[in-house]
Tab-separated table of C-alpha atoms in Angstrom:
chain	number	residue	atom	x	y	z
A	1	GLY	CA	8.967	48.436	-60.527
A	2	ALA	CA	6.848	47.664	-63.444
A	3	GLY	CA	5.378	43.876	-64.483
A	4	VAL	CA	5.252	42.235	-67.303
A	5	SER	CA	2.955	43.862	-69.702
A	6	GLN	CA	0.619	42.364	-72.538
A	7	SER	CA	-1.016	44.256	-75.605
A	8	PRO	CA	-4.147	44.287	-76.634
A	9	SER	CA	-5.954	43.058	-72.841
A	10	ASN	CA	-8.519	41.851	-75.634
A	11	LYS	CA	-8.634	41.000	-79.712
A	12	VAL	CA	-11.742	40.684	-81.083
A	13	THR	CA	-10.886	39.339	-84.963
A	14	GLU	CA	-12.617	37.222	-87.628
A	15	LYS	CA	-11.860	33.678	-87.995
A	16	GLY	CA	-8.863	33.724	-90.948
A	17	LYS	CA	-7.187	36.969	-90.092
A	18	ASP	CA	-3.512	36.858	-88.464
A	19	VAL	CA	-3.107	38.956	-85.403
A	20	GLU	CA	0.076	39.960	-83.569
A	21	LEU	CA	0.140	39.574	-79.528
A	22	ARG	CA	2.842	41.520	-78.129
A	23	CYS	CA	4.891	40.859	-74.678
A	24	ASP	CA	7.013	43.374	-72.218
A	25	PRO	CA	8.959	40.936	-70.076
A	26	ILE	CA	10.192	42.669	-66.569
A	27	SER	CA	13.660	44.641	-67.295
A	28	GLY	CA	16.127	42.814	-67.041
A	29	HIS	CA	14.772	39.116	-67.768
A	30	THR	CA	16.450	37.157	-69.726
A	31	ALA	CA	13.607	34.569	-70.367
A	32	LEU	CA	10.257	34.982	-71.298
A	33	TYR	CA	7.695	32.674	-71.632
A	34	TRP	CA	4.160	32.767	-73.583
A	35	TYR	CA	1.055	29.926	-72.365
A	36	ARG	CA	-2.374	29.760	-73.140
A	37	GLN	CA	-5.299	29.344	-71.593
A	38	SER	CA	-8.550	28.230	-72.611
A	39	LEU	CA	-11.265	25.932	-71.484
A	40	GLY	CA	-10.899	22.295	-71.508
A	41	GLN	CA	-7.176	22.728	-71.748
A	42	GLY	CA	-6.264	24.646	-69.189
A	43	LEU	CA	-2.714	26.372	-69.152
A	44	GLU	CA	-0.746	24.529	-71.383
A	45	PHE	CA	2.731	25.761	-72.598
A	46	LEU	CA	3.688	27.293	-75.648
A	47	ILE	CA	7.354	28.681	-76.542
A	48	TYR	CA	10.209	30.282	-74.256
A	49	PHE	CA	13.093	32.334	-75.333
A	50	GLN	CA	16.709	32.678	-73.608
A	51	GLY	CA	17.876	35.703	-74.961
A	52	ASN	CA	16.634	36.057	-78.394
A	53	SER	CA	16.462	32.551	-78.854
A	54	ALA	CA	13.341	30.226	-78.537
A	55	PRO	CA	14.981	26.799	-78.977
A	56	ASP	CA	12.630	24.332	-78.825
A	57	LYS	CA	8.911	24.914	-80.661
A	58	SER	CA	7.327	21.367	-80.348
A	59	GLY	CA	4.631	23.629	-77.752
A	60	LEU	CA	3.064	25.904	-80.084
A	61	PRO	CA	0.304	24.016	-81.435
A	62	SER	CA	0.423	24.066	-84.957
A	63	ASP	CA	2.500	25.962	-87.951
A	64	ARG	CA	0.389	28.679	-87.896
A	65	PHE	CA	1.348	30.268	-85.062
A	66	SER	CA	5.235	31.639	-84.071
A	67	ALA	CA	6.391	34.291	-81.899
A	68	GLU	CA	9.540	36.273	-81.912
A	69	ARG	CA	11.678	38.156	-79.687
A	70	THR	CA	13.459	40.855	-80.533
A	71	GLY	CA	16.706	42.497	-78.562
A	72	GLY	CA	16.237	40.298	-75.589
A	73	SER	CA	13.158	42.402	-74.557
A	74	VAL	CA	9.726	42.515	-76.279
A	75	SER	CA	8.549	38.940	-77.706
A	76	THR	CA	5.693	38.721	-80.034
A	77	LEU	CA	3.344	36.174	-80.458
A	78	THR	CA	1.990	35.665	-84.620
A	79	ILE	CA	-1.477	34.042	-85.485
A	80	GLN	CA	-2.135	33.486	-89.021
A	81	ARG	CA	-5.350	32.421	-90.331
A	82	THR	CA	-6.997	32.308	-86.888
A	83	GLN	CA	-9.251	29.739	-86.131
A	84	GLN	CA	-11.857	29.055	-83.552
A	85	GLU	CA	-10.529	27.130	-81.634
A	86	ASP	CA	-7.630	30.017	-81.137
A	87	SER	CA	-9.713	31.671	-79.047
A	88	ALA	CA	-7.893	31.953	-75.674
A	89	VAL	CA	-6.289	33.832	-73.120
A	90	TYR	CA	-2.836	34.230	-73.880
A	91	LEU	CA	-0.047	34.590	-71.081
A	92	CYS	CA	3.567	35.846	-71.065
A	93	ALA	CA	5.491	35.379	-68.269
A	94	SER	CA	9.193	36.176	-67.905
A	95	SER	CA	12.034	35.074	-65.580
A	96	ARG	CA	15.335	36.658	-64.837
A	97	LEU	CA	17.068	33.643	-65.806
A	98	LEU	CA	16.423	30.608	-67.385
A	99	GLY	CA	17.391	27.595	-65.012
A	100	GLN	CA	15.639	25.672	-62.439
A	101	GLY	CA	12.831	26.936	-60.071
A	102	GLU	CA	14.064	30.035	-61.452
A	103	THR	CA	10.063	32.621	-60.659
A	104	GLN	CA	7.726	33.235	-63.787
A	105	TYR	CA	6.094	36.780	-63.198
A	106	PHE	CA	2.717	36.749	-65.859
A	107	GLY	CA	1.785	39.372	-67.508
A	108	PRO	CA	-2.299	39.936	-67.152
A	109	GLY	CA	-2.690	37.953	-69.946
A	110	THR	CA	-4.516	38.582	-74.101
A	111	ARG	CA	-8.162	37.647	-74.465
A	112	LEU	CA	-8.459	36.581	-78.499
A	113	LEU	CA	-11.727	36.039	-79.220
A	114	VAL	CA	-11.958	34.553	-82.871
A	115	LEU	CA	-15.245	34.833	-84.187
B	1	ALA	CA	5.178	12.201	-67.349
B	2	GLN	CA	4.872	15.372	-65.607
B	3	SER	CA	1.007	15.944	-64.120
B	4	VAL	CA	-0.753	17.784	-61.117
B	5	THR	CA	-3.725	17.069	-59.914
B	6	GLN	CA	-6.533	19.371	-58.142
B	7	PRO	CA	-8.827	17.263	-57.671
B	8	ASP	CA	-11.243	19.934	-56.792
B	9	ILE	CA	-12.714	21.965	-59.104
B	10	HIS	CA	-14.893	24.456	-57.228
B	11	ILE	CA	-14.296	25.179	-53.212
B	12	THR	CA	-16.842	27.153	-51.219
B	13	VAL	CA	-16.069	28.532	-48.104
B	14	SER	CA	-17.630	31.200	-45.842
B	15	GLU	CA	-15.618	34.442	-44.740
B	16	GLY	CA	-13.086	33.409	-41.908
B	17	ALA	CA	-13.597	29.550	-41.834
B	18	SER	CA	-10.263	27.400	-42.777
B	19	LEU	CA	-9.081	26.975	-45.510
B	20	GLU	CA	-7.013	23.968	-47.949
B	21	LEU	CA	-6.557	23.725	-51.322
B	22	ARG	CA	-5.504	19.503	-52.348
B	23	CYS	CA	-2.378	19.561	-54.894
B	24	ASN	CA	-1.101	16.008	-56.250
B	25	TYR	CA	1.921	15.535	-58.499
B	26	SER	CA	4.177	13.437	-60.709
B	27	TYR	CA	7.267	13.972	-61.036
B	28	GLY	CA	10.554	11.647	-61.260
B	29	ALA	CA	12.637	13.931	-59.463
B	30	THR	CA	12.751	16.258	-56.240
B	31	PRO	CA	10.685	19.088	-57.937
B	32	TYR	CA	9.893	22.358	-57.345
B	33	LEU	CA	6.596	23.253	-56.867
B	34	PHE	CA	5.050	26.506	-56.937
B	35	TRP	CA	0.999	27.910	-56.072
B	36	TYR	CA	-0.141	31.258	-58.056
B	37	VAL	CA	-3.464	32.646	-57.497
B	38	GLN	CA	-5.364	34.477	-60.389
B	39	SER	CA	-8.340	36.572	-60.017
B	40	PRO	CA	-11.119	37.752	-62.960
B	41	GLY	CA	-9.229	39.616	-65.284
B	42	GLN	CA	-5.815	39.055	-64.250
B	43	GLY	CA	-2.653	37.147	-65.026
B	44	LEU	CA	-1.103	34.986	-62.178
B	45	GLN	CA	0.453	36.118	-58.763
B	46	LEU	CA	2.936	33.534	-57.079
B	47	LEU	CA	1.892	32.814	-54.161
B	48	LEU	CA	4.201	31.108	-52.888
B	49	LYS	CA	7.420	28.232	-54.106
B	50	TYR	CA	8.982	25.530	-52.453
B	51	PHE	CA	12.432	24.437	-53.995
B	52	SER	CA	14.247	22.873	-51.118
B	53	GLY	CA	14.938	22.684	-47.066
B	54	ASP	CA	11.470	23.265	-44.770
B	55	THR	CA	8.213	21.637	-46.263
B	56	LEU	CA	6.160	24.139	-44.381
B	57	VAL	CA	6.167	27.175	-47.333
B	58	GLN	CA	5.062	30.242	-46.177
B	59	GLY	CA	3.753	32.843	-49.192
B	60	ILE	CA	1.343	36.266	-49.248
B	61	LYS	CA	-1.631	37.089	-47.949
B	62	GLY	CA	-1.321	35.259	-44.841
B	63	PHE	CA	-1.317	31.501	-46.993
B	64	GLU	CA	1.649	29.086	-46.929
B	65	ALA	CA	2.026	25.184	-48.084
B	66	GLU	CA	3.427	21.436	-47.263
B	67	PHE	CA	5.058	19.801	-49.629
B	68	LYS	CA	4.735	15.819	-48.481
B	69	ARG	CA	6.862	13.738	-49.796
B	70	SER	CA	5.472	10.892	-49.233
B	71	GLN	CA	2.046	11.670	-50.697
B	72	SER	CA	4.004	13.700	-53.881
B	73	SER	CA	1.172	16.321	-52.535
B	74	PHE	CA	1.583	20.478	-51.798
B	75	ASN	CA	-1.337	21.406	-50.237
B	76	LEU	CA	-2.637	25.234	-49.608
B	77	ARG	CA	-3.546	26.524	-46.731
B	78	LYS	CA	-4.768	29.556	-45.155
B	79	PRO	CA	-5.800	29.948	-41.698
B	80	SER	CA	-8.713	32.242	-41.499
B	81	VAL	CA	-9.879	33.505	-45.788
B	82	HIS	CA	-11.402	36.719	-46.752
B	83	TRP	CA	-13.817	37.735	-49.423
B	84	SER	CA	-11.485	39.137	-51.001
B	85	ASP	CA	-9.456	35.707	-51.353
B	86	SER	CA	-11.713	34.575	-53.866
B	87	ALA	CA	-10.042	33.560	-57.079
B	88	GLU	CA	-8.718	30.720	-59.431
B	89	TYR	CA	-5.837	29.213	-57.184
B	90	TYR	CA	-3.069	26.797	-59.540
B	91	CYS	CA	-1.137	24.546	-58.281
B	92	ALA	CA	2.796	24.123	-60.901
B	93	VAL	CA	5.827	22.061	-61.349
B	94	GLY	CA	8.672	22.244	-62.650
B	95	PRO	CA	11.820	22.509	-63.399
B	96	LEU	CA	11.057	21.425	-66.615
B	97	ARG	CA	13.458	21.380	-70.383
B	98	GLY	CA	13.562	25.110	-70.393
B	99	ASN	CA	11.765	25.194	-67.067
B	100	LYS	CA	8.146	25.156	-68.101
B	101	LEU	CA	5.732	24.715	-65.815
B	102	VAL	CA	3.479	22.501	-66.115
B	103	PHE	CA	0.072	23.459	-64.080
B	104	GLY	CA	-3.015	21.775	-62.625
B	105	ALA	CA	-6.746	22.443	-63.835
B	106	GLY	CA	-7.282	24.786	-61.243
B	107	THR	CA	-9.562	25.671	-58.054
B	108	ILE	CA	-11.865	27.953	-57.832
B	109	LEU	CA	-12.998	29.230	-54.559
B	110	ARG	CA	-15.928	31.168	-53.193
B	111	VAL	CA	-15.937	32.956	-50.343
B	112	LYS	CA	-19.243	33.796	-48.648
B	113	SER	CA	-19.467	37.030	-46.784
């Protein structure tokens, strides 16, 4: 079956521009996660959704980052006024349920480069 | 705080040799442990996971891992590697609030043919 998909696969933007990254989870998965993978920082957790709700936004690096999920499916991660330090691979994952040990299935990521 | 340590940043082995990738974790309760593999330009693929029960866990692609509570370790092994195993390997621990995973820094494996 279809896995997690993300778009675009690559994004190059100029410093100060806004970008939107999209994630399509596996059909029927109620939980969705965003991670960031960057040199020197490894894989860091950003935010998770249970349905359309994001109970904990403390993992977002700054208030320039926001995320939403609509219809319990697609999620968008928005970065406003991008900075060079935002350059990274943004990974999305989904799991069937939110709970202990639920396997998270990852998408291929969006590689963001801020010039 | 929960953490995962992968002591080896790079490992090079010859094709056909055995492999062990190390992972140590710090976690107050019984952990859920995962190994993921990431090939260049790809997302993370789950190799195996440990929840409870047998401490030796079998995964895909011929990998296995052994949970040792006394050593806080969850090392990944493969008896005979193939050049296609060249990739980056991540150990992760959960569950944490919201089921988020905490990842180690990763180990880059290069298999020489």
